[in-house]
Amino acid sequence: MENDNTVLLNPPLFALDKDAPLHYAGEICGFRVHNGPTGSSSVQFEAVVLDRSTGEGLIRSKEPLDCESQREHSFTIQAYDCGEGPDGANSKKSHKATVHVRVNDVNEFSPVFVERRYEASVPEGRLFDRIVRVEALDADCSPQYSQICFYDIITPNVPFVIDNDGNIKNTEPLDSKRQRVHTFWVTAFDCGKNRAQADAQVVVTVKPSCKPGWIGWSKRVEYTPGSGSIPLFPSLHLETCEETVWNIQATVELQTGHIGKGCDRDSYSDRSVRRLCGAVRGEVDLLPPPSPAANWTSALPTLPSSDSSLVFSFNGSTHVAVVPNSVATAVSGDHFTLQLWMRRGGINTQPPTNQARGNRREEETIVCSTVKNDDSFSHYSLSVHGCRLSLFYWPDVSAARPVKFLWKLEQVCDSEWHHLSLSVQFPSVTLYVDGVTFDPALIHDNGAIPNPAPRQRLVIGACWGKYVGGYRGLLSGVTVRPGSVEPHSVVECLYACREGLDFGDLETLGSGMKVHVNPSQSVLVLEGDDIESFNRAVQQVTYRNSLRFATPGVRPLKLTTSLRCFNEESCLTLRQLEGYLVVLQPDAPQISLSGVGPHLARPAPEFEGPRGVPLFPELRIVCSLSHAVNTASYSWVGSLMSDAVAHTLDGCEVQPLGEELNPEREELLVDMDALRERGLEIINTTAYIAITGAESISVYEDVLRSVRYRLAKGSARFERRFRLSCSEMNGRYTSNELTLEVNFLHSLDSLYHPSHLLASQQQFLHPSHHSGELSGHTLPNPHRNSVVPGAATVIIMVCVGFLVVMVILGVFRIRSIHRRGEGARGGSKEDSGQWDDSALTIIVNPMESYESRMGISADTEGEGEEDEEVVESPDDANDDQRIIIKKEGRDGNPRRY
């Protein structure tokens, strides 16, 4: 063992002499150690004899051995006997034996690091297999104690790990902005679990890595309806890694094609939007909703639309709408404006650009019309062919030659919704596509086309004959207005998107910067040459939505960047960034109808007057928004706060409940002049009255307050119930349903009239039903209605008088019974004269309940003070009857037993 002098031999040291057991000659007197191969190991060891007779010996080192100095020793040993006498004369020697000594190591040294401080520098944003390698050594001689078994990082919470070989790597990408320098300590352990005497320090410096591209991109942007404009990229900036760039162009694209017809618009009907935009009235809807009056669209398939408009689908063959001549006559003339929404190919069709440009296909006719003028016929047809839109116009089919106006437009073949407005003021033709003016690409005189027949016809989706050239796609809002053309501002308003991209402040735009926004505000292009100015401009790009109740959902967002450098070969290329804008669900408005009681009672003659009676004279309409508010600065409390706001209603409906109105006996009256003055429309049927059109709440209040109900004279009706409801945003938000019960109060004379006798009897035979209704009536003039209590009083007094007579008879009968009972005991009376009360019947007047509810008191106080009398006949055991008389007590309330 190291640091010891005992040598453990294997096998043990023995020397034998054949002269044994002779004294001296057969004994081993000693051992001699001779030099080994190196000639230096013999001096460190010595051999001593333990037993001369057995020849046992021991080898030991002269001083403690050091494994680190020399781990193995080799030498020879030779034994000799004692010779012939004590002086050892003539001693004999043995042969030499080789001894190999291996020094066993002791773990006396701890690991020592080669360096006390290790440093490394790495770029940020990457994971490395090895950042730096630390190394520790152990001075022990054996592999067991001289090897380093493992290393350890003793600094907690660092993004680094170290393996058994001392290699250090990072566990996550490093960020120079978050921490520029990482300093930590490591230690080492040998296989004997000795820790290093001193730990080593490791310093890792994170170098900012330069990656060309946009920094600060947020993939998700949220928009709360009603927020106005919000910046899309408030912290975005471009990093070019010191590359010299002389032109930068960035294109921001907002995809809104899946929202309504290309973007978020007012959710009102097309007619209401025209009113809001100030368009000239007089347009004719060529594709109206199917109805008995407009049955030419009933065979066309329709599709749902997110903006509540009606969308018709055309398949190019069987789907055709033939407009009747009565409607076509209203749109004659050579001055007109044709407007429509169009989407080529249907709902699931991909853009047919390759097919349209490569193959020639038949023209698809959208509108084909021959109209009669004063003394001639003119003809026009609007068609699409590939990516071309054409207007074929014939001013006079009998004399003039046709003219064809042609436009080449990408919007025609991209399978997206587009708004077309074609204003014809021959020979001038103006086309607006999505609010942008386009001039004809080609105008030519096509004299080879045969003359159309001079006959008035108007077809949507094809042309007549065999309906050739059928249109394939979707149409909506197809209208024609004869007369002067629409102003450009009106056309822009009709198409205007209420959402889109915008630029915050053009005054802050740096020199050399350019901003371009397309008409639909779905694409914004920035161009400049200075990086700092460009970064400030990008942060000014905003999203705006002017609708208070914006359509919720996701709008994909893309940012494409192109750079131009002085060295085109090494110019940077930036990848396209994709994200999305989330429009949150808006706070739903609460439309509240109030100010009308549940009951309305008036004398019947008032309803029979020429103007009837107003149903909702005190109607109040309030629209409010409920939203969460923070009621405490330290916590969020989920309470609601309601704010009254000014809104625009687009429809209200008054509906009679139960049976429909009988036109011969009753009707609802509306001030038609007031409706026309405000541009509202009305549908008046026996089942309901619907008032439509986008207008303010105050206008609808005035109109509804003027709604009157009138009865024909002699109508036998006692009640009628109505329900009122209103809506906003084309039915997207509805109000509460206000129910009104109208009661007609009839006089006694009218009740006695032969035509009303049966009804009056039914009225008074069910007092509990009508008395409950009358309790909620509002009687504005008690003098007018006093005729009803008077008539009831006469009837009630007659009934009460009859009841008094019956009571007197009952009392008289009771007294007679008592007298007969006394006579029977005295033997002076006979049983044959006894009263037979088995057939006694008490009739209670049902009007007594009506009297108590109407507050009418009859002159029956004397009878009211009497107690209830219950008489039981003592003589007739088989006739066990009780006479129960129901009267009013002193408190005036009826009592029932």
Short mmCIF file of C-alpha atoms in Angstrom, two decimals, residues 430-666:
data_model
loop_
_atom_site.label_atom_id
_atom_site.label_comp_id
_atom_site.label_asym_id
_atom_site.label_seq_id
_atom_site.Cartn_x
_atom_site.Cartn_y
_atom_site.Cartn_z
CA THR A 430 -69.18 55.13 -67.14
CA LEU A 431 -68.20 51.95 -65.27
CA TYR A 432 -67.41 51.81 -61.56
CA VAL A 433 -65.95 48.59 -60.17
CA ASP A 434 -65.69 48.65 -56.39
CA GLY A 435 -66.02 52.41 -56.52
CA VAL A 436 -63.16 52.89 -59.01
CA THR A 437 -63.75 54.29 -62.50
CA PHE A 438 -62.61 52.26 -65.52
CA ASP A 439 -62.57 53.49 -69.11
CA PRO A 440 -63.47 51.16 -71.96
CA ALA A 441 -60.45 49.39 -73.42
CA LEU A 442 -62.09 49.06 -76.84
CA ILE A 443 -65.12 50.61 -78.54
CA HIS A 444 -66.07 49.31 -81.97
CA ASP A 445 -69.03 49.19 -84.31
CA ASN A 446 -70.14 45.63 -84.81
CA GLY A 447 -72.47 45.82 -87.80
CA ALA A 448 -72.60 42.06 -88.44
CA ILE A 449 -74.86 41.35 -85.50
CA PRO A 450 -78.51 40.76 -86.55
CA ASN A 451 -81.15 43.17 -85.35
CA PRO A 452 -83.05 42.17 -82.21
CA ALA A 453 -86.80 41.86 -82.52
CA PRO A 454 -88.64 45.07 -81.59
CA ARG A 455 -90.29 43.60 -78.55
CA GLN A 456 -89.95 44.62 -74.92
CA ARG A 457 -88.17 41.95 -72.87
CA LEU A 458 -85.90 41.85 -69.82
CA VAL A 459 -84.04 38.69 -68.74
CA ILE A 460 -81.53 38.16 -65.92
CA GLY A 461 -78.92 35.39 -66.26
CA ALA A 462 -79.18 34.80 -70.01
CA CYS A 463 -80.54 36.24 -73.24
CA TRP A 464 -83.82 35.24 -74.88
CA GLY A 465 -84.39 32.83 -77.66
CA LYS A 466 -83.23 29.58 -76.11
CA TYR A 467 -81.66 31.59 -73.28
CA VAL A 468 -78.18 31.27 -74.72
CA GLY A 469 -75.06 32.58 -73.03
CA GLY A 470 -76.17 31.69 -69.51
CA TYR A 471 -74.38 33.30 -66.60
CA ARG A 472 -72.55 31.10 -64.08
CA GLY A 473 -72.12 32.70 -60.71
CA LEU A 474 -73.84 34.68 -57.96
CA LEU A 475 -75.81 37.91 -58.24
CA SER A 476 -77.31 40.18 -55.62
CA GLY A 477 -78.85 43.63 -55.48
CA VAL A 478 -79.49 43.96 -59.23
CA THR A 479 -81.25 47.32 -59.68
CA VAL A 480 -81.93 49.69 -62.57
CA ARG A 481 -82.79 53.33 -62.12
CA PRO A 482 -83.86 55.31 -65.20
CA GLY A 483 -82.92 58.92 -65.55
CA SER A 484 -79.76 60.79 -64.61
CA VAL A 485 -76.68 58.85 -63.56
CA GLU A 486 -75.59 58.47 -59.95
CA PRO A 487 -72.89 60.83 -58.64
CA HIS A 488 -69.49 59.34 -57.95
CA SER A 489 -69.82 60.03 -54.22
CA VAL A 490 -73.02 57.98 -54.07
CA VAL A 491 -71.40 55.06 -55.87
CA GLU A 492 -68.46 55.13 -53.44
CA CYS A 493 -70.85 55.18 -50.50
CA LEU A 494 -72.81 52.23 -51.82
CA TYR A 495 -69.67 50.12 -52.08
CA ALA A 496 -67.75 51.64 -49.18
CA CYS A 497 -66.22 49.11 -46.83
CA ARG A 498 -66.63 49.99 -43.19
CA GLU A 499 -63.36 48.23 -42.37
CA GLY A 500 -59.92 48.29 -43.88
CA LEU A 501 -56.30 49.39 -43.69
CA ASP A 502 -55.36 53.00 -43.15
CA PHE A 503 -52.36 55.18 -42.39
CA GLY A 504 -52.31 57.00 -39.09
CA ASP A 505 -50.85 60.42 -39.78
CA LEU A 506 -49.60 61.40 -43.21
CA GLU A 507 -47.92 64.50 -41.79
CA THR A 508 -45.46 62.28 -39.89
CA LEU A 509 -44.45 60.50 -43.07
CA GLY A 510 -40.75 60.95 -43.65
CA SER A 511 -39.17 62.30 -46.79
CA GLY A 512 -38.96 59.84 -49.65
CA MET A 513 -41.81 57.70 -48.26
CA LYS A 514 -44.83 56.73 -50.34
CA VAL A 515 -48.14 55.20 -49.22
CA HIS A 516 -50.72 53.62 -51.51
CA VAL A 517 -54.05 52.06 -50.48
CA ASN A 518 -56.36 50.23 -52.90
CA PRO A 519 -60.03 51.30 -53.13
CA SER A 520 -61.31 48.45 -50.97
CA GLN A 521 -58.63 49.31 -48.38
CA SER A 522 -57.54 45.69 -48.19
CA VAL A 523 -53.98 46.29 -49.49
CA LEU A 524 -51.58 48.99 -48.30
CA VAL A 525 -48.15 49.50 -49.88
CA LEU A 526 -45.27 51.41 -48.26
CA GLU A 527 -42.16 52.41 -50.20
CA GLY A 528 -39.07 54.27 -49.06
CA ASP A 529 -35.28 54.36 -48.97
CA ASP A 530 -34.47 55.23 -45.35
CA ILE A 531 -34.72 52.45 -42.78
CA GLU A 532 -35.54 54.70 -39.83
CA SER A 533 -38.29 56.54 -41.71
CA PHE A 534 -39.59 53.26 -43.01
CA ASN A 535 -39.80 51.76 -39.52
CA ARG A 536 -41.75 54.78 -38.26
CA ALA A 537 -44.12 54.51 -41.22
CA VAL A 538 -44.81 50.83 -40.64
CA GLN A 539 -45.79 51.56 -37.05
CA GLN A 540 -48.40 54.02 -38.38
CA VAL A 541 -50.33 51.37 -40.34
CA THR A 542 -53.73 50.98 -38.68
CA TYR A 543 -56.92 48.95 -38.94
CA ARG A 544 -60.22 50.78 -38.73
CA ASN A 545 -63.82 49.62 -38.54
CA SER A 546 -66.49 52.29 -38.35
CA LEU A 547 -69.33 49.89 -37.61
CA ARG A 548 -70.54 49.92 -34.04
CA PHE A 549 -71.57 46.29 -34.41
CA ALA A 550 -68.73 44.94 -36.50
CA THR A 551 -68.91 41.40 -37.84
CA PRO A 552 -66.83 39.25 -35.47
CA GLY A 553 -64.30 36.78 -36.79
CA VAL A 554 -60.75 36.29 -38.04
CA ARG A 555 -59.16 38.35 -40.82
CA PRO A 556 -55.87 36.86 -42.13
CA LEU A 557 -53.01 39.35 -42.30
CA LYS A 558 -49.88 39.19 -44.47
CA LEU A 559 -46.73 41.33 -44.72
CA THR A 560 -44.53 40.95 -47.80
CA THR A 561 -41.22 42.84 -48.04
CA SER A 562 -38.81 43.30 -50.94
CA LEU A 563 -35.37 44.94 -50.66
CA ARG A 564 -33.12 46.35 -53.35
CA CYS A 565 -29.42 46.63 -52.56
CA PHE A 566 -26.40 48.08 -54.31
CA ASN A 567 -24.98 44.57 -54.49
CA GLU A 568 -27.87 42.63 -56.00
CA GLU A 569 -26.11 39.29 -55.62
CA SER A 570 -25.86 39.51 -51.84
CA CYS A 571 -29.11 41.42 -51.26
CA LEU A 572 -31.25 40.25 -48.42
CA THR A 573 -34.36 38.16 -48.92
CA LEU A 574 -37.07 38.36 -46.28
CA ARG A 575 -39.74 35.72 -45.79
CA GLN A 576 -43.42 36.61 -45.80
CA LEU A 577 -44.97 37.14 -42.39
CA GLU A 578 -48.45 35.80 -41.70
CA GLY A 579 -50.79 36.59 -38.84
CA TYR A 580 -54.42 37.31 -38.21
CA LEU A 581 -56.64 40.06 -36.91
CA VAL A 582 -59.42 38.96 -34.56
CA VAL A 583 -62.51 41.18 -34.39
CA LEU A 584 -64.12 40.41 -31.05
CA GLN A 585 -67.83 39.95 -30.48
CA PRO A 586 -69.47 43.37 -30.09
CA ASP A 587 -71.71 44.25 -27.19
CA ALA A 588 -75.24 43.42 -28.30
CA PRO A 589 -77.68 46.34 -28.04
CA GLN A 590 -80.84 45.99 -26.00
CA ILE A 591 -83.81 47.57 -27.80
CA SER A 592 -86.45 48.25 -25.18
CA LEU A 593 -90.08 49.09 -25.96
CA SER A 594 -92.04 50.64 -23.09
CA GLY A 595 -94.64 53.27 -22.24
CA VAL A 596 -97.59 51.10 -23.26
CA GLY A 597 -99.72 49.44 -20.61
CA PRO A 598 -100.77 45.82 -20.90
CA HIS A 599 -104.41 46.92 -21.28
CA LEU A 600 -106.15 49.68 -23.19
CA ALA A 601 -109.86 50.22 -22.52
CA ARG A 602 -111.98 52.66 -24.51
CA PRO A 603 -115.67 52.94 -25.28
CA ALA A 604 -116.54 51.10 -28.48
CA PRO A 605 -117.80 54.26 -30.25
CA GLU A 606 -114.31 55.74 -30.12
CA PHE A 607 -112.94 52.79 -32.10
CA GLU A 608 -115.78 53.20 -34.60
CA GLY A 609 -114.80 56.76 -35.39
CA PRO A 610 -113.17 57.65 -38.74
CA ARG A 611 -109.68 57.92 -37.19
CA GLY A 612 -109.96 55.04 -34.73
CA VAL A 613 -107.94 54.94 -31.51
CA PRO A 614 -104.08 55.14 -31.33
CA LEU A 615 -102.65 51.92 -29.97
CA PHE A 616 -99.26 53.22 -28.78
CA PRO A 617 -99.71 56.92 -27.97
CA GLU A 618 -96.99 56.97 -25.29
CA LEU A 619 -94.53 54.52 -26.84
CA ARG A 620 -90.88 54.92 -25.87
CA ILE A 621 -88.00 53.16 -27.65
CA VAL A 622 -84.61 53.07 -25.96
CA CYS A 623 -81.52 51.30 -27.26
CA SER A 624 -78.70 50.68 -24.80
CA LEU A 625 -75.42 48.82 -24.70
CA SER A 626 -74.45 46.69 -21.72
CA HIS A 627 -70.76 46.23 -21.07
CA ALA A 628 -68.53 45.17 -18.22
CA VAL A 629 -67.09 47.90 -15.99
CA ASN A 630 -64.27 47.95 -13.49
CA THR A 631 -65.86 49.00 -10.21
CA ALA A 632 -62.71 48.69 -8.13
CA SER A 633 -59.15 49.68 -8.87
CA TYR A 634 -57.73 46.51 -7.42
CA SER A 635 -60.01 43.89 -8.96
CA TRP A 636 -62.18 43.28 -11.96
CA VAL A 637 -65.83 43.02 -11.09
CA GLY A 638 -68.10 41.44 -13.66
CA SER A 639 -70.90 43.98 -13.40
CA LEU A 640 -72.76 45.46 -16.33
CA MET A 641 -73.25 49.08 -17.17
CA SER A 642 -75.90 50.18 -19.64
CA ASP A 643 -75.36 53.23 -21.84
CA ALA A 644 -78.20 54.70 -23.86
CA VAL A 645 -77.02 55.31 -27.41
CA ALA A 646 -78.50 56.72 -30.59
CA HIS A 647 -79.31 53.93 -33.01
CA THR A 648 -80.94 53.37 -36.35
CA LEU A 649 -83.80 50.93 -36.54
CA ASP A 650 -84.68 49.23 -39.80
CA GLY A 651 -88.03 47.66 -39.10
CA CYS A 652 -91.00 47.36 -36.73
CA GLU A 653 -93.96 45.02 -36.88
CA VAL A 654 -97.47 45.22 -35.40
CA GLN A 655 -99.18 41.84 -35.37
CA PRO A 656 -102.69 40.94 -34.15
CA LEU A 657 -102.64 37.89 -31.91
CA GLY A 658 -105.16 35.15 -32.39
CA GLU A 659 -107.24 35.45 -35.51
CA GLU A 660 -106.22 37.76 -38.32
CA LEU A 661 -107.90 41.10 -38.93
CA ASN A 662 -111.32 41.01 -40.58
CA PRO A 663 -111.10 43.64 -43.34
CA GLU A 664 -114.88 44.11 -43.28
CA ARG A 665 -115.01 44.98 -39.59
CA GLU A 666 -111.56 46.20 -38.45
#
